[in-house]
Amino acid sequence: MRSEQQAEQYALQIDGHFIKLMHTCAGVYIWEFVTTLDFEWEIYTGKRPWRWSFIVYVAARVLALICFTLSLVGFNLTRQFNCNFTAWFASSSASFLLVLRGVAIWGRDSRIVVLTGLFWLANLGQAAWSPALRTCAITRTDEYRWSIMINFIQDFVLLVVMIFGVLHKRNATHLWNMLYFQALFWILAAVMTELPSVAMGFKNINGESIQSVLEMLLIRVITSSRAYRDLFQYITGDQDSYSTRRGRQPQGMQAVQRSGRDMRVTVTKTIEFDVELRLGRGRRGDEENDYYTPGLTEEEQQIRTLELQMKQDLEI
């Protein structure tokens, strides 16, 4: 009798912690989602160029938002909803951003594409509606523990591929430093969030398992989206300068047209711009400098050339 009461108290304790953690994770993610919407708006309005990988970025963020929202609303629902489509598809989209980063760093090498693609497809997991909790819970823990282990191995391999690709292209550019520290932080975040999920899965504790899954989803989506966003903003540069270049009109001609009735028109305009001259045959892998910018020393020119080449490789 006492053991049953203790078990019931323990279950209620876990449920209470689970509800608090779910509200905390949802609040943190909603704040993250809202405060970074300006980046998406810049792309929707044409202030930044469109890239097809942006679809994966949006999918990861939106599906994670739906997942956390349904988790909160689920406490007041009596009808079940699809847990797999939200949590696991959001997690898979975030992992796919990692795949794209590794493929781009390795120059779209076909072997890396096949390797990372196979590991990404191996990401399996399942969650189902829990009538008792009226929300998603882990079912068939025997399968879950192995699926979460596969998920951890997959992310670890993808991160190793990425970090070796970054080290393989080591140079003195600011872009390389950013990629290197992003890779280190990505590995640290993956280990800190996914190892508890693996441990709880093998301990067969459903309440703690789903808690660790929530934390894993939160950290994975935020880390992946921030890394993608920072790199995208660095490659495309300042949004104001991009939109100015994209929408620049011949103001001098407009002045003449507006003043067509005048006999004399005086137009004074100062234009400041950077000039990049592309020389040589333009093949990737040539030993000569493909880019030349006036006013730079030889060392600065080499660094700028490396950075421009890396930007081209990373444009996915």
mmCIF file of C-alpha atoms in Angstrom:
data_model
loop_
_atom_site.group_PDB
_atom_site.id
_atom_site.type_symbol
_atom_site.label_atom_id
_atom_site.label_comp_id
_atom_site.label_asym_id
_atom_site.label_seq_id
_atom_site.Cartn_x
_atom_site.Cartn_y
_atom_site.Cartn_z
ATOM 1 C CA MET A 1 0.000 0.000 0.000
ATOM 2 C CA ARG A 2 2.762 2.391 0.946
ATOM 3 C CA SER A 3 4.692 1.544 -2.203
ATOM 4 C CA GLU A 4 1.654 2.351 -4.338
ATOM 5 C CA GLN A 5 1.228 5.706 -2.622
ATOM 6 C CA GLN A 6 4.908 6.476 -3.083
ATOM 7 C CA ALA A 7 4.678 5.554 -6.755
ATOM 8 C CA GLU A 8 1.624 7.771 -7.170
ATOM 9 C CA GLN A 9 3.329 10.691 -5.435
ATOM 10 C CA TYR A 10 6.416 10.209 -7.602
ATOM 11 C CA ALA A 11 4.259 10.196 -10.747
ATOM 12 C CA LEU A 12 2.490 13.398 -9.676
ATOM 13 C CA GLN A 13 5.850 14.977 -8.931
ATOM 14 C CA ILE A 14 7.145 14.123 -12.397
ATOM 15 C CA ASP A 15 3.940 15.443 -14.002
ATOM 16 C CA GLY A 16 4.291 18.718 -12.099
ATOM 17 C CA HIS A 17 7.911 19.160 -13.181
ATOM 18 C CA PHE A 18 6.950 18.223 -16.731
ATOM 19 C CA ILE A 19 4.208 20.872 -16.906
ATOM 20 C CA LYS A 20 6.529 23.571 -15.555
ATOM 21 C CA LEU A 21 9.309 22.602 -17.953
ATOM 22 C CA MET A 22 6.937 22.559 -20.907
ATOM 23 C CA HIS A 23 5.719 26.078 -20.121
ATOM 24 C CA THR A 24 9.306 27.281 -19.681
ATOM 25 C CA CYS A 25 10.492 25.768 -22.975
ATOM 26 C CA ALA A 26 7.456 27.127 -24.810
ATOM 27 C CA GLY A 27 7.985 30.610 -23.375
ATOM 28 C CA VAL A 28 11.677 30.660 -24.282
ATOM 29 C CA TYR A 29 11.017 29.465 -27.824
ATOM 30 C CA ILE A 30 8.120 31.862 -28.475
ATOM 31 C CA TRP A 31 10.335 34.744 -27.313
ATOM 32 C CA GLU A 32 13.132 33.525 -29.622
ATOM 33 C CA PHE A 33 10.721 33.151 -32.547
ATOM 34 C CA VAL A 34 9.180 36.617 -32.201
ATOM 35 C CA THR A 35 12.435 38.518 -31.613
ATOM 36 C CA THR A 36 14.073 37.096 -34.759
ATOM 37 C CA LEU A 37 11.199 37.562 -37.203
ATOM 38 C CA ASP A 38 12.938 40.608 -38.692
ATOM 39 C CA PHE A 39 15.365 38.321 -40.554
ATOM 40 C CA GLU A 40 12.526 36.470 -42.290
ATOM 41 C CA TRP A 41 10.789 39.752 -43.064
ATOM 42 C CA GLU A 42 13.935 41.039 -44.788
ATOM 43 C CA ILE A 43 13.842 38.042 -47.140
ATOM 44 C CA TYR A 44 10.081 38.235 -47.737
ATOM 45 C CA THR A 45 10.372 41.921 -48.646
ATOM 46 C CA GLY A 46 13.426 41.440 -50.879
ATOM 47 C CA LYS A 47 15.933 43.196 -48.631
ATOM 48 C CA ARG A 48 17.990 39.995 -48.671
ATOM 49 C CA PRO A 49 18.374 37.468 -51.509
ATOM 50 C CA TRP A 50 16.309 34.300 -51.584
ATOM 51 C CA ARG A 51 17.960 30.900 -50.993
ATOM 52 C CA TRP A 52 16.159 27.566 -51.201
ATOM 53 C CA SER A 53 17.637 26.512 -47.847
ATOM 54 C CA PHE A 54 15.510 29.263 -46.304
ATOM 55 C CA ILE A 55 12.536 26.898 -46.698
ATOM 56 C CA VAL A 56 14.210 24.394 -44.352
ATOM 57 C CA TYR A 57 14.968 27.193 -41.888
ATOM 58 C CA VAL A 58 11.344 28.343 -41.837
ATOM 59 C CA ALA A 59 10.050 24.765 -41.572
ATOM 60 C CA ALA A 60 12.183 24.046 -38.507
ATOM 61 C CA ARG A 61 11.073 27.238 -36.762
ATOM 62 C CA VAL A 62 7.377 27.024 -37.613
ATOM 63 C CA LEU A 63 7.037 23.315 -36.804
ATOM 64 C CA ALA A 64 8.785 23.833 -33.467
ATOM 65 C CA LEU A 65 6.416 26.717 -32.716
ATOM 66 C CA ILE A 66 3.427 24.506 -33.538
ATOM 67 C CA CYS A 67 4.856 21.738 -31.360
ATOM 68 C CA PHE A 68 5.268 23.927 -28.278
ATOM 69 C CA THR A 69 1.913 25.621 -28.845
ATOM 70 C CA LEU A 70 0.088 22.300 -29.127
ATOM 71 C CA SER A 71 1.891 21.057 -26.042
ATOM 72 C CA LEU A 72 0.472 23.987 -24.069
ATOM 73 C CA VAL A 73 -2.985 23.822 -25.597
ATOM 74 C CA GLY A 74 -3.016 20.039 -25.169
ATOM 75 C CA PHE A 75 -3.630 20.325 -21.438
ATOM 76 C CA ASN A 76 -7.066 21.750 -22.245
ATOM 77 C CA LEU A 77 -7.892 19.348 -25.080
ATOM 78 C CA THR A 78 -9.634 16.001 -24.980
ATOM 79 C CA ARG A 79 -8.970 15.114 -28.627
ATOM 80 C CA GLN A 80 -5.618 13.808 -29.735
ATOM 81 C CA PHE A 81 -3.305 15.473 -32.254
ATOM 82 C CA ASN A 82 -0.353 14.322 -34.323
ATOM 83 C CA CYS A 83 2.771 14.462 -32.174
ATOM 84 C CA ASN A 84 5.136 13.080 -34.807
ATOM 85 C CA PHE A 85 4.444 15.760 -37.386
ATOM 86 C CA THR A 86 5.371 18.590 -35.048
ATOM 87 C CA ALA A 87 8.224 17.603 -32.744
ATOM 88 C CA TRP A 88 10.101 15.116 -34.870
ATOM 89 C CA PHE A 89 9.685 16.935 -38.169
ATOM 90 C CA ALA A 90 10.894 20.151 -36.543
ATOM 91 C CA SER A 91 13.887 18.273 -35.152
ATOM 92 C CA SER A 92 14.598 16.698 -38.548
ATOM 93 C CA SER A 93 14.444 20.085 -40.272
ATOM 94 C CA ALA A 94 16.925 21.494 -37.770
ATOM 95 C CA SER A 95 19.234 18.520 -38.393
ATOM 96 C CA PHE A 96 18.922 19.084 -42.137
ATOM 97 C CA LEU A 97 20.355 22.583 -41.660
ATOM 98 C CA LEU A 98 23.378 20.849 -40.156
ATOM 99 C CA VAL A 99 23.568 18.543 -43.190
ATOM 100 C CA LEU A 100 23.505 21.534 -45.541
ATOM 101 C CA ARG A 101 26.266 23.248 -43.578
ATOM 102 C CA GLY A 102 28.526 20.176 -43.785
ATOM 103 C CA VAL A 103 27.857 19.671 -47.508
ATOM 104 C CA ALA A 104 28.596 23.340 -48.269
ATOM 105 C CA ILE A 105 31.815 23.386 -46.233
ATOM 106 C CA TRP A 106 33.099 20.324 -48.112
ATOM 107 C CA GLY A 107 32.372 21.963 -51.471
ATOM 108 C CA ARG A 108 29.377 19.708 -52.251
ATOM 109 C CA ASP A 109 31.565 16.604 -52.360
ATOM 110 C CA SER A 110 29.379 13.686 -53.501
ATOM 111 C CA ARG A 111 30.806 11.364 -50.825
ATOM 112 C CA ILE A 112 29.883 13.833 -48.085
ATOM 113 C CA VAL A 113 26.421 14.286 -49.611
ATOM 114 C CA VAL A 114 25.789 10.519 -49.539
ATOM 115 C CA LEU A 115 27.233 10.050 -46.035
ATOM 116 C CA THR A 116 25.362 12.912 -44.389
ATOM 117 C CA GLY A 117 22.179 12.095 -46.303
ATOM 118 C CA LEU A 118 22.165 8.492 -45.082
ATOM 119 C CA PHE A 119 22.739 9.518 -41.472
ATOM 120 C CA TRP A 120 19.979 12.107 -41.699
ATOM 121 C CA LEU A 121 17.527 9.532 -43.079
ATOM 122 C CA ALA A 122 18.400 7.233 -40.169
ATOM 123 C CA ASN A 123 16.786 9.686 -37.754
ATOM 124 C CA LEU A 124 13.791 7.790 -36.394
ATOM 125 C CA GLY A 125 11.543 8.446 -33.452
ATOM 126 C CA GLN A 126 7.995 8.121 -32.309
ATOM 127 C CA ALA A 127 5.723 9.879 -29.845
ATOM 128 C CA ALA A 128 2.034 9.401 -29.279
ATOM 129 C CA TRP A 129 -0.913 10.987 -27.502
ATOM 130 C CA SER A 130 -1.145 10.193 -23.808
ATOM 131 C CA PRO A 131 -4.768 10.168 -22.516
ATOM 132 C CA ALA A 132 -3.540 10.454 -18.913
ATOM 133 C CA LEU A 133 -1.375 13.534 -19.482
ATOM 134 C CA ARG A 134 -3.556 14.834 -22.342
ATOM 135 C CA THR A 135 -0.412 15.627 -24.291
ATOM 136 C CA CYS A 136 2.410 13.847 -26.139
ATOM 137 C CA ALA A 137 4.329 11.144 -24.327
ATOM 138 C CA ILE A 138 6.973 8.605 -25.246
ATOM 139 C CA THR A 139 5.563 5.220 -26.204
ATOM 140 C CA ARG A 140 7.292 1.884 -26.765
ATOM 141 C CA THR A 141 10.363 2.915 -24.808
ATOM 142 C CA ASP A 142 12.323 -0.093 -26.075
ATOM 143 C CA GLU A 143 12.159 1.412 -29.564
ATOM 144 C CA TYR A 144 12.491 4.957 -28.275
ATOM 145 C CA ARG A 145 15.785 4.386 -26.487
ATOM 146 C CA TRP A 146 17.402 3.078 -29.656
ATOM 147 C CA SER A 147 15.885 5.762 -31.866
ATOM 148 C CA ILE A 148 17.204 8.494 -29.574
ATOM 149 C CA MET A 149 20.605 6.788 -29.587
ATOM 150 C CA ILE A 150 20.562 6.742 -33.393
ATOM 151 C CA ASN A 151 19.569 10.405 -33.334
ATOM 152 C CA PHE A 152 22.523 11.253 -31.085
ATOM 153 C CA ILE A 153 24.978 9.268 -33.238
ATOM 154 C CA GLN A 154 23.600 10.937 -36.352
ATOM 155 C CA ASP A 155 24.091 14.438 -34.985
ATOM 156 C CA PHE A 156 27.535 13.574 -33.658
ATOM 157 C CA VAL A 157 28.685 12.247 -37.056
ATOM 158 C CA LEU A 158 27.267 15.282 -38.875
ATOM 159 C CA LEU A 159 29.029 17.612 -36.457
ATOM 160 C CA VAL A 160 32.325 15.742 -36.851
ATOM 161 C CA VAL A 161 32.008 16.000 -40.646
ATOM 162 C CA MET A 162 31.389 19.733 -40.311
ATOM 163 C CA ILE A 163 34.246 20.432 -37.881
ATOM 164 C CA PHE A 164 36.742 18.444 -39.995
ATOM 165 C CA GLY A 165 35.590 20.371 -43.059
ATOM 166 C CA VAL A 166 36.172 23.655 -41.238
ATOM 167 C CA LEU A 167 39.629 22.553 -40.041
ATOM 168 C CA HIS A 168 40.465 21.358 -43.567
ATOM 169 C CA LYS A 169 39.918 24.916 -44.859
ATOM 170 C CA ARG A 170 41.706 26.664 -42.001
ATOM 171 C CA ASN A 171 42.704 30.240 -42.850
ATOM 172 C CA ALA A 172 42.904 33.708 -41.305
ATOM 173 C CA THR A 173 39.528 34.992 -42.516
ATOM 174 C CA HIS A 174 36.802 36.222 -40.205
ATOM 175 C CA LEU A 175 34.364 33.856 -41.926
ATOM 176 C CA TRP A 176 36.496 30.832 -41.014
ATOM 177 C CA ASN A 177 36.636 31.936 -37.368
ATOM 178 C CA MET A 178 32.859 32.260 -37.297
ATOM 179 C CA LEU A 179 32.369 28.789 -38.803
ATOM 180 C CA TYR A 180 34.863 27.272 -36.371
ATOM 181 C CA PHE A 181 33.289 28.706 -33.221
ATOM 182 C CA GLN A 182 29.797 27.894 -34.479
ATOM 183 C CA ALA A 183 30.850 24.269 -34.978
ATOM 184 C CA LEU A 184 32.330 24.054 -31.477
ATOM 185 C CA PHE A 185 29.219 25.566 -29.917
ATOM 186 C CA TRP A 186 27.003 23.256 -31.979
ATOM 187 C CA ILE A 187 28.870 20.185 -30.694
ATOM 188 C CA LEU A 188 28.700 21.414 -27.096
ATOM 189 C CA ALA A 189 24.962 22.105 -27.337
ATOM 190 C CA ALA A 190 24.281 18.702 -28.920
ATOM 191 C CA VAL A 191 26.199 16.809 -26.230
ATOM 192 C CA MET A 192 24.614 18.741 -23.358
ATOM 193 C CA THR A 193 21.043 18.280 -24.611
ATOM 194 C CA GLU A 194 21.053 14.855 -26.258
ATOM 195 C CA LEU A 195 23.082 12.841 -23.749
ATOM 196 C CA PRO A 196 20.404 13.318 -21.033
ATOM 197 C CA SER A 197 17.795 12.073 -23.523
ATOM 198 C CA VAL A 198 19.836 8.933 -24.154
ATOM 199 C CA ALA A 199 20.361 8.357 -20.428
ATOM 200 C CA MET A 200 16.673 8.825 -19.552
ATOM 201 C CA GLY A 201 15.636 6.589 -22.423
ATOM 202 C CA PHE A 202 17.757 3.703 -21.166
ATOM 203 C CA LYS A 203 16.553 4.299 -17.598
ATOM 204 C CA ASN A 204 13.028 3.801 -18.976
ATOM 205 C CA ILE A 205 11.570 6.852 -17.212
ATOM 206 C CA ASN A 206 8.830 8.204 -19.476
ATOM 207 C CA GLY A 207 8.298 11.505 -17.673
ATOM 208 C CA GLU A 208 11.965 12.405 -17.621
ATOM 209 C CA SER A 209 12.373 11.120 -21.176
ATOM 210 C CA ILE A 210 9.809 13.493 -22.613
ATOM 211 C CA GLN A 211 11.299 16.347 -20.570
ATOM 212 C CA SER A 212 14.718 15.748 -22.100
ATOM 213 C CA VAL A 213 13.138 15.549 -25.553
ATOM 214 C CA LEU A 214 11.582 18.991 -25.055
ATOM 215 C CA GLU A 215 14.928 20.437 -24.027
ATOM 216 C CA MET A 216 16.624 18.744 -26.975
ATOM 217 C CA LEU A 217 14.095 20.163 -29.440
ATOM 218 C CA LEU A 218 14.390 23.659 -27.969
ATOM 219 C CA ILE A 219 18.197 23.786 -28.049
ATOM 220 C CA ARG A 220 18.499 22.067 -31.424
ATOM 221 C CA VAL A 221 16.113 24.378 -33.263
ATOM 222 C CA ILE A 222 17.462 27.561 -31.651
ATOM 223 C CA THR A 223 21.096 26.574 -32.255
ATOM 224 C CA SER A 224 20.523 25.514 -35.873
ATOM 225 C CA SER A 225 18.428 28.542 -36.785
ATOM 226 C CA ARG A 226 20.833 31.004 -35.157
ATOM 227 C CA ALA A 227 23.827 29.443 -36.923
ATOM 228 C CA TYR A 228 22.003 29.576 -40.266
ATOM 229 C CA ARG A 229 20.856 33.143 -39.695
ATOM 230 C CA ASP A 230 24.286 34.450 -38.660
ATOM 231 C CA LEU A 231 25.993 32.863 -41.678
ATOM 232 C CA PHE A 232 23.293 34.082 -44.074
ATOM 233 C CA GLN A 233 23.573 37.638 -42.772
ATOM 234 C CA TYR A 234 27.371 37.557 -43.001
ATOM 235 C CA ILE A 235 27.369 36.285 -46.600
ATOM 236 C CA THR A 236 24.685 38.657 -47.879
ATOM 237 C CA GLY A 237 26.076 41.658 -45.999
ATOM 238 C CA ASP A 238 24.122 44.651 -44.755
ATOM 239 C CA GLN A 239 20.484 44.511 -45.815
ATOM 240 C CA ASP A 240 20.329 48.247 -46.523
ATOM 241 C CA SER A 241 23.214 48.087 -48.988
ATOM 242 C CA TYR A 242 21.694 45.012 -50.650
ATOM 243 C CA SER A 243 18.281 46.620 -51.076
ATOM 244 C CA THR A 244 19.935 49.796 -52.359
ATOM 245 C CA ARG A 245 21.895 47.857 -54.975
ATOM 246 C CA ARG A 246 18.800 45.850 -55.892
ATOM 247 C CA GLY A 247 16.441 48.794 -56.223
ATOM 248 C CA ARG A 248 18.769 51.585 -57.361
ATOM 249 C CA GLN A 249 17.245 53.838 -60.016
ATOM 250 C CA PRO A 250 19.037 56.208 -62.407
ATOM 251 C CA GLN A 251 18.306 59.361 -60.422
ATOM 252 C CA GLY A 252 20.155 61.505 -62.885
ATOM 253 C CA MET A 253 17.787 60.521 -65.700
ATOM 254 C CA GLN A 254 14.785 61.096 -63.440
ATOM 255 C CA ALA A 255 16.047 64.588 -62.721
ATOM 256 C CA VAL A 256 16.270 65.313 -66.439
ATOM 257 C CA GLN A 257 12.765 63.971 -67.087
ATOM 258 C CA ARG A 258 11.226 65.949 -64.248
ATOM 259 C CA SER A 259 13.025 69.058 -65.441
ATOM 260 C CA GLY A 260 12.442 68.479 -69.106
ATOM 261 C CA ARG A 261 10.925 71.924 -69.544
ATOM 262 C CA ASP A 262 14.073 73.611 -68.246
ATOM 263 C CA MET A 263 16.787 74.634 -70.668
ATOM 264 C CA ARG A 264 19.583 73.686 -68.292
ATOM 265 C CA VAL A 265 19.783 70.925 -65.726
ATOM 266 C CA THR A 266 22.567 70.551 -63.194
ATOM 267 C CA VAL A 267 22.933 67.179 -61.475
ATOM 268 C CA THR A 268 25.488 66.632 -58.732
ATOM 269 C CA LYS A 269 25.858 63.159 -57.303
ATOM 270 C CA THR A 270 28.568 61.399 -55.326
ATOM 271 C CA ILE A 271 28.768 57.630 -55.614
ATOM 272 C CA GLU A 272 30.860 55.479 -53.314
ATOM 273 C CA PHE A 273 31.316 51.843 -54.244
ATOM 274 C CA ASP A 274 33.742 48.949 -53.955
ATOM 275 C CA VAL A 275 35.205 47.514 -57.143
ATOM 276 C CA GLU A 276 36.063 43.854 -57.549
ATOM 277 C CA LEU A 277 37.758 42.772 -60.760
ATOM 278 C CA ARG A 278 37.567 39.094 -61.605
ATOM 279 C CA LEU A 279 40.698 37.989 -63.434
ATOM 280 C CA GLY A 280 42.056 34.783 -64.874
ATOM 281 C CA ARG A 281 40.122 31.800 -66.139
ATOM 282 C CA GLY A 282 37.731 31.777 -63.192
ATOM 283 C CA ARG A 283 37.930 28.052 -62.457
ATOM 284 C CA ARG A 284 37.685 26.928 -58.863
ATOM 285 C CA GLY A 285 41.033 25.513 -57.816
ATOM 286 C CA ASP A 286 43.292 27.793 -59.879
ATOM 287 C CA GLU A 287 46.426 28.891 -58.056
ATOM 288 C CA GLU A 288 46.131 32.471 -59.331
ATOM 289 C CA ASN A 289 44.044 35.071 -57.554
ATOM 290 C CA ASP A 290 40.591 35.175 -59.133
ATOM 291 C CA TYR A 291 39.700 38.398 -57.319
ATOM 292 C CA TYR A 292 41.509 41.681 -57.148
ATOM 293 C CA THR A 293 40.522 44.676 -55.049
ATOM 294 C CA PRO A 294 42.526 47.896 -55.476
ATOM 295 C CA GLY A 295 44.196 49.383 -52.417
ATOM 296 C CA LEU A 296 44.879 46.133 -50.537
ATOM 297 C CA THR A 297 48.248 44.709 -49.610
ATOM 298 C CA GLU A 298 49.213 41.288 -50.913
ATOM 299 C CA GLU A 299 48.362 39.611 -47.603
ATOM 300 C CA GLU A 300 45.021 41.419 -47.343
ATOM 301 C CA GLN A 301 44.255 40.475 -50.945
ATOM 302 C CA GLN A 302 44.918 36.795 -50.231
ATOM 303 C CA ILE A 303 42.640 36.856 -47.184
ATOM 304 C CA ARG A 304 39.899 38.628 -49.132
ATOM 305 C CA THR A 305 40.188 36.130 -51.978
ATOM 306 C CA LEU A 306 39.854 33.195 -49.578
ATOM 307 C CA GLU A 307 36.820 34.755 -47.929
ATOM 308 C CA LEU A 308 35.094 35.456 -51.250
ATOM 309 C CA GLN A 309 35.708 31.875 -52.376
ATOM 310 C CA MET A 310 34.321 30.547 -49.076
ATOM 311 C CA LYS A 311 31.240 32.738 -49.471
ATOM 312 C CA GLN A 312 30.623 31.220 -52.900
ATOM 313 C CA ASP A 313 30.939 27.676 -51.519
ATOM 314 C CA LEU A 314 28.570 28.380 -48.628
ATOM 315 C CA GLU A 315 25.784 29.923 -50.714
ATOM 316 C CA ILE A 316 23.107 27.234 -50.506
#
